[in-house]
Structure formats: C-alpha cells, structure tokens
XYZ file of C-alpha atoms in Angstrom:
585
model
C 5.311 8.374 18.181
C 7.796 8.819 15.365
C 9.775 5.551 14.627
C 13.531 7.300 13.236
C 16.317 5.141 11.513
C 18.903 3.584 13.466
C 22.489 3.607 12.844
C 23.986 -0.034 12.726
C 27.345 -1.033 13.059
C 28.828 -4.081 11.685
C 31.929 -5.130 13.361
C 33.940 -7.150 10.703
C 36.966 -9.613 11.484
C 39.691 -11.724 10.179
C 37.444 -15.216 9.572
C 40.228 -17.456 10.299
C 39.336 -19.551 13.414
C 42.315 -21.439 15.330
C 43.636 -18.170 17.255
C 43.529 -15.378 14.481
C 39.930 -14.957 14.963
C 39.587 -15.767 18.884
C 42.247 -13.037 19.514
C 40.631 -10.219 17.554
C 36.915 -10.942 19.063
C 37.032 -8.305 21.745
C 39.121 -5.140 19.918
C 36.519 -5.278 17.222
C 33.384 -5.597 19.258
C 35.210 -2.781 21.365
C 35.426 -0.795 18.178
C 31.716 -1.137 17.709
C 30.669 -0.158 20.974
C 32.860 2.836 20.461
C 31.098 4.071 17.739
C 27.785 3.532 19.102
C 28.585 5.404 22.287
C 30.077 8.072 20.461
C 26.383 8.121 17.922
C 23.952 7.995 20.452
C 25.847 10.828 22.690
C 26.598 13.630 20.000
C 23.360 13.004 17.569
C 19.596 13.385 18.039
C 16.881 13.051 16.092
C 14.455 15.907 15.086
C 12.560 15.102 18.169
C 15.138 15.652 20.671
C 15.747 11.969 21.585
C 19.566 10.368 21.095
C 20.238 8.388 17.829
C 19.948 4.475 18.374
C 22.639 2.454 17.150
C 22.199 -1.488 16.355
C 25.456 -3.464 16.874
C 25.596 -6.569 14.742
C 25.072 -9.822 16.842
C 28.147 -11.151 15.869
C 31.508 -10.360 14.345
C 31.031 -10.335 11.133
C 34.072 -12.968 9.425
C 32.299 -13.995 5.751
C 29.166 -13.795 3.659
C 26.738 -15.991 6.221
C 27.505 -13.795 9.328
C 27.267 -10.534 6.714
C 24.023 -11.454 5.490
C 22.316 -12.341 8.908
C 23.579 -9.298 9.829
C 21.641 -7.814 7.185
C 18.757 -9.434 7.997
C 18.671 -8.167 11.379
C 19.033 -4.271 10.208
C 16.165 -4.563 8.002
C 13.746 -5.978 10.652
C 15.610 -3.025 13.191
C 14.436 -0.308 10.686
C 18.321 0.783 10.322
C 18.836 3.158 7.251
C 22.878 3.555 8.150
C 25.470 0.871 7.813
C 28.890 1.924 9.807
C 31.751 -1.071 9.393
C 34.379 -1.114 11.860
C 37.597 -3.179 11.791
C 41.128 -3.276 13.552
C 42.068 -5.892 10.984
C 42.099 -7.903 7.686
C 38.849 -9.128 6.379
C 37.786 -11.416 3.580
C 36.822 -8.120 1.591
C 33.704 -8.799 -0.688
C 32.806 -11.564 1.548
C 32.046 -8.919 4.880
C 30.855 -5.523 3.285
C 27.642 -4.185 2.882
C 25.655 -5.081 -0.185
C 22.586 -3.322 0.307
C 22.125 -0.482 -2.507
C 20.568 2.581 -0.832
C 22.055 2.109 2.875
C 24.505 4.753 2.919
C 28.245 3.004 4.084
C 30.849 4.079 5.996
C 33.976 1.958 6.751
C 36.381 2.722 9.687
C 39.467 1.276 9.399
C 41.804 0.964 13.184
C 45.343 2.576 12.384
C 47.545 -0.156 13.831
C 50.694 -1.558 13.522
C 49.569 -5.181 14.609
C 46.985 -5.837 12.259
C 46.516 -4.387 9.136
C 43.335 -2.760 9.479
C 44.264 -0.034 6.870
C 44.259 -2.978 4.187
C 40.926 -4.327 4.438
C 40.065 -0.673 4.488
C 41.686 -0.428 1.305
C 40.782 -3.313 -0.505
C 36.696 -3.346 1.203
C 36.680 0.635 -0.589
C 38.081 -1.148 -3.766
C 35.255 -4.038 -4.159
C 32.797 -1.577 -2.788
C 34.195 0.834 -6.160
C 34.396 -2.404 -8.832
C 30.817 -2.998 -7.484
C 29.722 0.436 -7.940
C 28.347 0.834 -4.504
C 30.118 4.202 -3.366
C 31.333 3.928 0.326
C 33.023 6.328 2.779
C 36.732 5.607 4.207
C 37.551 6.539 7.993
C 41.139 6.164 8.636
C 43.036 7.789 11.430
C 46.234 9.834 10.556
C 48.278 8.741 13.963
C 48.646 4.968 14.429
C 46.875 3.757 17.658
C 48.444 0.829 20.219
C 45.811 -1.876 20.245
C 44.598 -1.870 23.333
C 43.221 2.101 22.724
C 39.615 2.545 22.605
C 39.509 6.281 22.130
C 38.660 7.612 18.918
C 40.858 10.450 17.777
C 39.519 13.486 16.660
C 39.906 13.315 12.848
C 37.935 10.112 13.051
C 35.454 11.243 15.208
C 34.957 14.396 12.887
C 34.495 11.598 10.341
C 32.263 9.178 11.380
C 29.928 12.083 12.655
C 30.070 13.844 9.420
C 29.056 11.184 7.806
C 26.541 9.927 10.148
C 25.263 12.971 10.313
C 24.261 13.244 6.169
C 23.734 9.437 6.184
C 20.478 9.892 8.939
C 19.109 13.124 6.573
C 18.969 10.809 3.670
C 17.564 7.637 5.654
C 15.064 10.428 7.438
C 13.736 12.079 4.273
C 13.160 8.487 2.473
C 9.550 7.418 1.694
C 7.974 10.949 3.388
C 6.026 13.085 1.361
C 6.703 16.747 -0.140
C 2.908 18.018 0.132
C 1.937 20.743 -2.598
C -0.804 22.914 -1.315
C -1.922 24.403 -4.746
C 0.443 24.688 -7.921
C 2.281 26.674 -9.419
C 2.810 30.363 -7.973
C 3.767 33.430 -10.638
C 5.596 30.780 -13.066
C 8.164 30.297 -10.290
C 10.235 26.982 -11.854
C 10.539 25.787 -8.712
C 7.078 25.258 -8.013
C 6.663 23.351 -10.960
C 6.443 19.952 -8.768
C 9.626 17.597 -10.548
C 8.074 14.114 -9.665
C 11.346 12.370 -10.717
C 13.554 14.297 -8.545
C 11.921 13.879 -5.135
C 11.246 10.078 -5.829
C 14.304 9.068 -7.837
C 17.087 11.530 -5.739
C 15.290 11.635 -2.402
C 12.953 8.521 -2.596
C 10.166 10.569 -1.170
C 6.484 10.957 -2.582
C 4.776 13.547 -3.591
C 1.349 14.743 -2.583
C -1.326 17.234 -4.111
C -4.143 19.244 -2.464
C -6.432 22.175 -4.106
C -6.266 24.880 -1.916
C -10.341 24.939 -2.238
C -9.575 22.126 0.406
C -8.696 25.116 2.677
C -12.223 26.689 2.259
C -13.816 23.293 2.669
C -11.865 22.587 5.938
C -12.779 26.419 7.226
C -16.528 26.289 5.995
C -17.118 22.547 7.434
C -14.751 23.723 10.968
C -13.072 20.319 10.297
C -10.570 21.594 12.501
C -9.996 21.273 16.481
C -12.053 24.403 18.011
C -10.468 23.669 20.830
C -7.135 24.764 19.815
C -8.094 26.852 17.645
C -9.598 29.006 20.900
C -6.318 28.650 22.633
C -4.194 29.480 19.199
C -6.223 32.795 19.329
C -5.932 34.111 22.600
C -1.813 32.919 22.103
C -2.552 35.241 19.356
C -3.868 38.160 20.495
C -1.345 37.818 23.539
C 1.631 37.103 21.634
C 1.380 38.241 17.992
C 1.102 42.138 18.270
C 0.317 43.578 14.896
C 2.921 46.275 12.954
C 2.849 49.347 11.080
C -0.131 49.302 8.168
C 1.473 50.528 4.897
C -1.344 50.296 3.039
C -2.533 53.806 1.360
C -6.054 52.969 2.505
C -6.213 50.363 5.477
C -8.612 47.828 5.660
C -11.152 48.204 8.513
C -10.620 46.607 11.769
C -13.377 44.349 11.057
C -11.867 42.756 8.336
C -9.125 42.903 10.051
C -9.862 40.569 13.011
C -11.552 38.377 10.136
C -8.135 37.745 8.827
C -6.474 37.156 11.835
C -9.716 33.957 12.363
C -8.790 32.891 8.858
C -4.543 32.426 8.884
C -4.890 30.826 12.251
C -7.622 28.482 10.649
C -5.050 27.769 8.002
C -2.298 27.218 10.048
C -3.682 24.502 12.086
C -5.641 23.253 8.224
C -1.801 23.003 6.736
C -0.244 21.265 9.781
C -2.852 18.822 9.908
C -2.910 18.200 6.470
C 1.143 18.085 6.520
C 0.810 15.376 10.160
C -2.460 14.700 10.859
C -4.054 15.099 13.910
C -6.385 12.398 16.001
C -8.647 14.874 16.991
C -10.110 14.779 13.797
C -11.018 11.290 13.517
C -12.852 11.793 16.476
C -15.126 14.090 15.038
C -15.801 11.737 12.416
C -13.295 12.502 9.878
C -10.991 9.284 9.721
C -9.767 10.194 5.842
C -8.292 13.933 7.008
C -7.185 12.372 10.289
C -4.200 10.524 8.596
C -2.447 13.821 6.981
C -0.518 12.978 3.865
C 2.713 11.969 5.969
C 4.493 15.156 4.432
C 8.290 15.658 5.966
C 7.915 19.218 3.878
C 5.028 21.151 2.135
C 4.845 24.421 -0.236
C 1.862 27.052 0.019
C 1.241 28.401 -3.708
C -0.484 31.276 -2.375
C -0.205 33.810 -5.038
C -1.949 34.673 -6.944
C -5.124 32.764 -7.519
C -5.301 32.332 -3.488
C -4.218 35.467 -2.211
C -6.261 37.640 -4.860
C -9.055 36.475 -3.230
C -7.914 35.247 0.797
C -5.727 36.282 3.200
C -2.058 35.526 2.537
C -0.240 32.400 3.765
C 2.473 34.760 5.657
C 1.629 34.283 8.682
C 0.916 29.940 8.022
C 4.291 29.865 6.738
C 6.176 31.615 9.304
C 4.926 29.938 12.503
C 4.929 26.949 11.138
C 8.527 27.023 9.814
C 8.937 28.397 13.547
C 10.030 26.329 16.443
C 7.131 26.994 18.918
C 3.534 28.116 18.798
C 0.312 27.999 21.062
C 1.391 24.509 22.072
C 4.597 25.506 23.172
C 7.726 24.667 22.124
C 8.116 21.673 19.323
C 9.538 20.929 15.921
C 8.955 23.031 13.009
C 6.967 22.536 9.864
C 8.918 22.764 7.164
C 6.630 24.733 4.340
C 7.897 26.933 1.270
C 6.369 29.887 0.293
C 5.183 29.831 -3.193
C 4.966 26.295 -3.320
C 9.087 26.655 -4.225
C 9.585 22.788 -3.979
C 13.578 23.094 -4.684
C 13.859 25.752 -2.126
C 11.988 23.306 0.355
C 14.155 20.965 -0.498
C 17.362 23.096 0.251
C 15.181 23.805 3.417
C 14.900 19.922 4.219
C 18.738 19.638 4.188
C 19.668 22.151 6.819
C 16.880 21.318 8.516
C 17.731 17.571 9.321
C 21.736 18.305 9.772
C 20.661 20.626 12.505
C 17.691 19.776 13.544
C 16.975 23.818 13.694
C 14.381 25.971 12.334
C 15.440 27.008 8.740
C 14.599 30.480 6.952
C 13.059 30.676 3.385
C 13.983 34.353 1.334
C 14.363 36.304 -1.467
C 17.644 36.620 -2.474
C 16.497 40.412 -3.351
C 19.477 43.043 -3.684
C 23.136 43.089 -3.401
C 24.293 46.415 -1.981
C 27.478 47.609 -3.091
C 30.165 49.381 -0.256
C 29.874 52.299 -2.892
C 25.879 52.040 -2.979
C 25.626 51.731 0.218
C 28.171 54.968 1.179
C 25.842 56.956 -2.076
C 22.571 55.620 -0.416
C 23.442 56.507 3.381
C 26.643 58.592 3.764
C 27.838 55.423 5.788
C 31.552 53.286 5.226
C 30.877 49.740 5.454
C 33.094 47.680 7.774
C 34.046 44.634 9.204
C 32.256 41.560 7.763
C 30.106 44.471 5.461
C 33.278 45.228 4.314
C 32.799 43.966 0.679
C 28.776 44.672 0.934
C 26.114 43.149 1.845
C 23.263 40.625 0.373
C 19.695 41.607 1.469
C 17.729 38.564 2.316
C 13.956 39.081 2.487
C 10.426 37.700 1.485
C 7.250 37.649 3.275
C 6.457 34.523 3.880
C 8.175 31.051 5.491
C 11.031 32.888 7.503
C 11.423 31.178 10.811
C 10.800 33.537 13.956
C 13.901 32.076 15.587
C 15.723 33.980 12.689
C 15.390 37.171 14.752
C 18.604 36.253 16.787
C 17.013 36.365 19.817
C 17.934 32.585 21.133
C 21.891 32.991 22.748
C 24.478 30.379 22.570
C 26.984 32.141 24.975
C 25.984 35.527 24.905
C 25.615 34.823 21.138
C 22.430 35.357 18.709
C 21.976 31.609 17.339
C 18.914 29.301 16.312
C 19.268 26.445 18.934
C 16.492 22.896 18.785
C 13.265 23.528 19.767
C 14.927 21.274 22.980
C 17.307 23.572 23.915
C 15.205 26.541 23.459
C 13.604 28.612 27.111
C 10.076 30.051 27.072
C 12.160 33.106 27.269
C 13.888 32.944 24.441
C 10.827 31.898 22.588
C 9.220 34.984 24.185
C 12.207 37.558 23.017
C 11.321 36.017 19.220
C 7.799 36.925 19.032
C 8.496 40.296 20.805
C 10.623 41.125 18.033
C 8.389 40.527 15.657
C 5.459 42.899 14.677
C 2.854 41.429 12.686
C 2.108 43.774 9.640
C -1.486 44.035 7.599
C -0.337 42.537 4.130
C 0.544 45.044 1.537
C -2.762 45.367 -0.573
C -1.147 45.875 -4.049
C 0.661 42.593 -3.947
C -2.121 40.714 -1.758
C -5.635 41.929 -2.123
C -6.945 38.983 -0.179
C -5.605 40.640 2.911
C -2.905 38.762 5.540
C -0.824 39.771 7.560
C 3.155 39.682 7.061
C 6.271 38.991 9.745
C 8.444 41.885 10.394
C 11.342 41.762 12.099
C 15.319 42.186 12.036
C 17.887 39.529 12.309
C 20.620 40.503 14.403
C 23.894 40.229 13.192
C 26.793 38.330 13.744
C 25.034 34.856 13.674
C 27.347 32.402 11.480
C 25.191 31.357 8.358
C 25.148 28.788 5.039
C 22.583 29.625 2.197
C 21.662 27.047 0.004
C 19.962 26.343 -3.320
C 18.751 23.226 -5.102
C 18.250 23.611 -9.079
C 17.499 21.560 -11.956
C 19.087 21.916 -15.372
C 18.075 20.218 -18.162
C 20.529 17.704 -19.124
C 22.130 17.933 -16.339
C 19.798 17.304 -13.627
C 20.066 18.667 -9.764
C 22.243 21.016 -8.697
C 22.987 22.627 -5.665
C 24.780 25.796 -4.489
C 26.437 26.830 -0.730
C 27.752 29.834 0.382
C 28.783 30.191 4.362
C 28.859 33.622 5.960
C 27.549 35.724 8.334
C 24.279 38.356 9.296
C 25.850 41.677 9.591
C 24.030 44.539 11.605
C 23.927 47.534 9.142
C 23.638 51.000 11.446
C 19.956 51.917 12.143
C 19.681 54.397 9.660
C 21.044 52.609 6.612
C 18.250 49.342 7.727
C 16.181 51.847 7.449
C 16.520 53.693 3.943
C 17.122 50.181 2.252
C 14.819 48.325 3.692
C 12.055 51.133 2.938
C 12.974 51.185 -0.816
C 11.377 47.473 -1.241
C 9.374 46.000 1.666
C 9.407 47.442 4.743
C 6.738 45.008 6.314
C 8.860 41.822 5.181
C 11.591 40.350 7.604
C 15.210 41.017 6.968
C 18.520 39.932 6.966
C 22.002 41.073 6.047
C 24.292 38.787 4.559
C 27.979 39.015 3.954
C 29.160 35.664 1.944
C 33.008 34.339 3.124
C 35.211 35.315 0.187
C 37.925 33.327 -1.140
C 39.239 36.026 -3.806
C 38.456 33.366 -6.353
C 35.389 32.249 -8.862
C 31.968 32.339 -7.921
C 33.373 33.518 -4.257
C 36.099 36.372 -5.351
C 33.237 38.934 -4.034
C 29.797 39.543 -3.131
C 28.305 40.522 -6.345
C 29.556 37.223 -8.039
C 28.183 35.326 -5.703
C 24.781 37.183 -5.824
C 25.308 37.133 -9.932
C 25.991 33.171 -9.760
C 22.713 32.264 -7.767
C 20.797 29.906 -9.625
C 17.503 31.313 -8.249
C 15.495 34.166 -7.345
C 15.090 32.035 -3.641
C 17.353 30.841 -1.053
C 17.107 28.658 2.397
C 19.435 29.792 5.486
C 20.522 27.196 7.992
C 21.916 28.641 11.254
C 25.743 27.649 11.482
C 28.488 26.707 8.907
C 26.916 23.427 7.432
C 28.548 23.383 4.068
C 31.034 20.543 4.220
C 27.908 18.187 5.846
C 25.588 19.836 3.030
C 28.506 18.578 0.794
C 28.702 14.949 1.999
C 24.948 14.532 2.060
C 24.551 15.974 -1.411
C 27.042 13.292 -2.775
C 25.453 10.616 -0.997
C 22.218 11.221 -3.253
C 24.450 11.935 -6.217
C 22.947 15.988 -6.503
C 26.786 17.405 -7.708
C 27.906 20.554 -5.999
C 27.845 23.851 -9.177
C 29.204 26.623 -6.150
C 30.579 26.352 -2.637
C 33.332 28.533 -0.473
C 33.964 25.300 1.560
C 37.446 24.745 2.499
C 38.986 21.637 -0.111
C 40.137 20.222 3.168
C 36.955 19.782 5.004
C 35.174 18.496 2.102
C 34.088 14.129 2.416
C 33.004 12.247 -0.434
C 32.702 8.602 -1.390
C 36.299 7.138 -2.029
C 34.959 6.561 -5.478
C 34.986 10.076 -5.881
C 39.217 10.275 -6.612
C 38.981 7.777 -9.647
C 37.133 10.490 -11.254
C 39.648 13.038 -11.899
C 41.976 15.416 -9.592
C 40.075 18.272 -9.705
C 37.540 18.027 -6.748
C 34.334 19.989 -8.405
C 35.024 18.211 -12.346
C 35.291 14.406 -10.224
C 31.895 15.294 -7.904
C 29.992 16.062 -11.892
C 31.346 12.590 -13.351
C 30.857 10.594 -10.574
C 27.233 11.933 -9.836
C 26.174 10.918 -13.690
C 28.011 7.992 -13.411
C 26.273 6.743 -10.413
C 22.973 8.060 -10.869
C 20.489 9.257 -8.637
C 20.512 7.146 -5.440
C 16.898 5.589 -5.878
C 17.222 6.108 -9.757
C-alpha cells in the first residue's frame, strides 16, 4: 500500500496567557478543523482515497510549541504545512521553518483580532528569511463566531493544497529511462540536475536489452500475461494496415505476444510486482520506484522490435486487463521534459494525461483551400493538430461523460462502460513499416470535441534553466470529411486531436499560429480541464518560471514574495525564480 503525504495544519495563537490566550483557544483550533474538513472532503490522492490532514497537538503560541509541532509532522510523513490564525502571533517565533515544506498561511478577516496582521508580518519574516510562503486572506470580514470558509478562501487554500501535494508526491520517486536518447530529441537527453535539484526525484537507467532478457528468461507473470491476451484479443480489435506490403499474420500475432510482454516488463520495472520474487527473482521484484518512465524506442529498438505504441498507450491509460486502476505515466521517446509536463497534470487531477506531437497548425484559409469547408465556432481562428503514435491515453477518445459531456474522469469515477466505449473507439493499427521496421502496432482513434483542455511544456535553456509553457483551450470536432483529408496527409494510423488555444488578442496568445510558432518543443502533454492557474502555483512553488500562459492575471497565486520583485507579473515570476533557486537546489 502506497503511504501519500499528509497535509498538516498548524493552528497558531496570541502566546499571552492570563485571558488573551485562554479566549482564543477554541476559534483557532476551530479554524484548523475547518481546513482539515474542507482537505480531506474535496482532495484525493492518486489512489482514490481522501487526503489526510494532521492538526498540530496544540496551539501553536512561540518557538517550543512550533518546533514540537514540527517534530510531530516529520514522524506523520506530512509534506504540506497550512497555518491558520484568527489573531496576532509572535511572528518568527510560530511560522514554519522547514525549507522544502511548501507554506500556506490563512489569515481570519476579523474585526476583533487582528488576524490580518500576523498575516502580514508572518509573510514578511517568512520574505526577510527567504522562505517563500502563500497568503490566504478573505476579502469580506467574518464575525468571530463564523466557521464557514468563504469562497475566495476556499478557492485558495485548495489551490494551493492542491500544487503543494504534487510537489510533496513527486519528491524522492524516480523518473525511469528505458533506453536513451531517441532521434537526438533534447528532451530525452536525461538532465540529472533538474529532476533532483527542481523536483527532488531520482533518476533511474535500464538498457532496453533488459526487455529481451525479461522476454527470453519469461521473468514475467504467465499468469497475467494469459489473461492480458485474451483481454486482448477481446478488447483490442486491430485497424486498417497501411503498409504497401503487410506483414503476414504470423508475424503478426508474434507482435501482438511481444508488446503485451513489454507492457507488463515496463510496469513492473516502473512498480514492481511480488509475483516475481516468488519465482525467485527478489532484485526485479522491487521495480525502480519510478512515479514516471520514458520508452526510447526509436530507432535502435524499433529497427529491430516491435514498437512501444501500444506499451505506452495502455499504460498511460486508466484501465487494462486488471480492470480499472491508475495510470503509468511513460513518455514516448524517452521525452523526459514532456513526462515531466505529464507528471504535473497528472497529480493536479489525478487523470490520465495525453503525450503528442504538436504536428501542424491549420490555417481557417488552409483549411477552406484543403476542404471547401468555413471553420466555426471554437475552429474559428484554426485549429492545432495534436498527434503521435505512442503514449496517448485511451481515455482521450472522449468517451467518459461528465453530464452528457466528453471528459477524462479518475480511474474511481470511471464505469466498465465507459472504459468499454474507450477501447471500442480505438482500432489498433499494424505500425507503419517505413518509420518502424520492427513491427508494432499503433492507437487510432478520434478525440471528440468540445472537451475543455491545458497543454503544457517543460524546457530547459541554457542560462536560464526550466521553463514551462500553458495554453488552455478546447478539442474541436472538424466535419468528417476535413478529419479525413488532414489527417491522411501525415498519419492516418496515429490518434488525433483538434485543438483550438483561448486567445487573448495579445503576445504569444493574439492567435493560433503564434501560439503554435512560440512552442518551445516539437512535444506537448494535455491534461483534461483548465489547470493553468494550479499548473502556475505549482510551477512557482519549485521555482520553474512561467515563459507563456493565456491564464487570466486574476486567477494567477504565487508566493507573497513574488510582488517585491517588480509589478509586472511574468518579469517578477523570472527574478524571483533565480533568486530563490530551485527548491531542492
């Protein structure tokens, strides 16, 4: 059983004993319980279970209380410190010291106690001490006795709670790299410093001769292996061969053996799997403990095997042969950065996330040449083709339904049904020879439109380190025949999805092709929903500054710190990230 971070709360009060103290004692603790009522019912951790909150054992009045506090969240495995206070506070004497626990303060909006001040002057030590910290103040003052939470701090502490578990989750995991560099892609040129100094995660190396061993030896579970192929044969049905001259349905059926042999080979090397010790191999039993992997694939491995389309895509997926469950998060080509971006949607949702090309923008007037057809509606401006043949989630056909809409939903909150419209979309086609001559098989399918989407991009510059890029949108639904013209001029066997960007008529956003022209990389990661502004607060907590976003200036959280460094919002996130450093630098 996984063992996740908890969220603890640290109730803070006036220290002053003789009637200022005594009367405060059951606001703040109320404020606490609050907070942890309001965690544990709207989060979850990736496995489905509600966030657990740790309450401090005592108000927390000066330095001795603040450091047995301490004490206690590090034996409780908490990786999120939340302080709550109606009231003054002896500042530097009650916050947080730890250095990587991301910090929140909520200051109570009250007339009768100045709650607001130690807010103030706890951000203020927090800043001097350069130990960036998050402010929660309400905009409406509150009578004492309330124990609601109003919205905007609700919105608040959730945001931030939200960011703060994805950067407690990710720490000390590993980022797996099944082979090395693929094609001279840069971002499957493993950066050790990044992952350990920025995410404080490990990284881990296997040959992908360790595939061939594992398949050669069957140090695998034949037992689900057997089940994973009849799920296979039921469930998988296989597309339209493009290939000038197919492959014979011998080989065939000896490449659908081999990617189901290397989908269980990756997981367990990503998890482990007890099985294996049991057949006498303890070493490959423990996994490498990896949160997120990358499959280099081509070309030295798929000149020669079958392609790791088919690995990439149910694993990223959130069910399989043993029903529903989690997904795997794995990058095709070994693109660690686009993993990464992957990572980050993945744990603010806890949904499946979908790894593509960003391959063509198409123009309203290329699209009207191409097709005779007017674009409309979200198309209006054009559209960005997303596609790639590898790690794109099958819950990215659309077939999942949050009221009558297509959405990506937890593997929790997913039916067999659901699950079961997914694969039916999806048509398994024999990999296209010319690019893999090891054979394969690649996803096909169309995501339906209308489905509210954020891309994202992690990239490294020299000299300026990691970067990331958002843009929120939509999946459009181009009419049949235009899907069909485009979609045959590049890869018709590949999965697909339209993308129209939100415009704000300005910058990097004022249309489609700038946004397209502005992306730092050939790849891309999709995260159902609008998850910018949380991508936003998250990235700031492990100081990665923002280069491109269409997020609304209002709905954008940072570190209070973040104002001393200038008025303009994108020049102060730069400054203070190099000032501050990477969070585990």
């Amino acid at each position: 059983m996984k063992t996740y971070p908890k969220i603890g709360i640290r109730p803070a009060i006036d220290g002053r004993l003789g009637g200022v103290r005594e009367a405060l004692e059951g606001q703040t603790m109320n404020m606490a319980r609050s907070a942890a009522d309001l965690l544990k019912s709207s989060l979850k951790y990736p496995d489905g279970t509600p966030v657990q909150c740790i309450i401090a054992d005592t108000c927390i009045g000066g330095v001795a209380e603040a450091e047995a506090c301490a004490s206690r969240f590090r034996a409780e495995n908490v990786g999120v410190s939340l302080t709550v206070t109606p009231c003054w506070c002896y500042g530097t004497e009650t916050i947080d010291m730890d250095t990587h626990l991301p910090k929140a303060i909520w200051g109570f909006n009250g007339t009768e106690r100045p709650g607001a001040v130690y807010l103030a002057a706890a951000l203020a030590g927090y800043n001097q001490k350069g130990l960036p910290a998050f402010g929660i103040y309400g905009k409406d003052v509150q009578d004492m006795d309330d124990t609601s939470i109003p919205d905007d701090v609700r919105e608040k502490i959730l945001q931030f709670a939200k960011s703060a578990l994805a950067v407690s989750i990710m720490r000390n995991k590993s980022y797996l790299s099944m082979g090395s560099v693929s094609m001279g892609i840069a971002g499957s040129i493993v950066d050790e410093k990044f992952f350990q100094e920025y995410l404080g995660m490990r990284n881990e190396y296997i040959d992908l001769t360790e595939f061939l061993r594992r398949m050669d030896l069957q140090i695998y579970d034949m037992q689900e292996y057997k089940r994973a192929m009849d799920w296979v044969k039921k469930n998988c049905r296989e597309g339209k061969d493009y290939n000038e001259k197919p492959s014979s349905r011998q080989k065939k059926d000896t490449e659908w053996e081999k990617v189901v042999k290397m989908t269980i080979i990756a997981r367990d090397l990503m998890a482990g799997n007890p099985v294996l010790k049991d057949m006498g191999y303890g070493e490959e039993a423990h996994g490498h403990n990896a949160i997120l992997a990358g499959f280099q694939g081509q070309r030295q491995w798929t000149d020669y095997q079958p392609n790791g389309d088919f690995l990439e895509a149910i694993l990223c997926s959130s069910f399989d042969w043993n029903g529903l469950r989690p997904p795997y998060l794995v990058a095709t080509e070994n693109d660690s950065l686009n993993g990464v971006s992957m990572l980050f949607g993945y744990l603010l949702t806890n949904t499946a996330q979908m790894f593509s090309d960003l391959r063509t923008y198409w123009s309203p007037e290329a699209i009207k040449r191409a097709s005779g057809l007017k674009t409309e509606g979200k198309a209006a401006g054009g559209v960005m083709h997303l596609i790639n043949s590898g790690a794109s989630a099958l819950d990215f056909t659309g077939q999942q339904e949050i009221a009558g809409k297509p959405a990506v939903k937890p593997f929790w909150e997913i039916s067999r049904e659901e699950a079961a419209r997914c694969l039916k979309a999806t048509s398994w086609c024999p990999a296209i020879l010319e690019y893999f001559p090891g054979g394969g098989f690649s996803s096909e399918f169309l995501t339906r439109g209308d489905m509210p989407l954020t891309i994202s991009r992690v990239n490294i510059v020299k000299g300026l380190g990691p970067v990331i890029q958002i843009a929120e949108g939509y999946t459009v639904s181009l009419p049949g025949k235009a899907n069909k013209l485009f979609t045959g001029r590049t890869s018709p066997s590949w999965p697909t999805t339209w993308f129209a960007p939100r415009l704000t008529g300005k910058g990097n956003f004022r249309d489609v092709y700038s946004v397209v022209a502005s992306w730092g990389a050939n790849h891309c990661a999709s995260s159902y929903g609008h998850i910018g502004a949380e991508l936003i607060t998250l990235a700031s907590m492990l100081r990665i500054p923002v280069s491109m976003h269409n997020i609304d200036e209002a709905n954008i959280y940072r570190p209070s710190a973040w104002r001393a460094f200038g008025m303009n919002s994108e020049g102060s996130d730069f400054r203070a990230c190099r000032t501050y450093g990477p969070l585990y630098g």
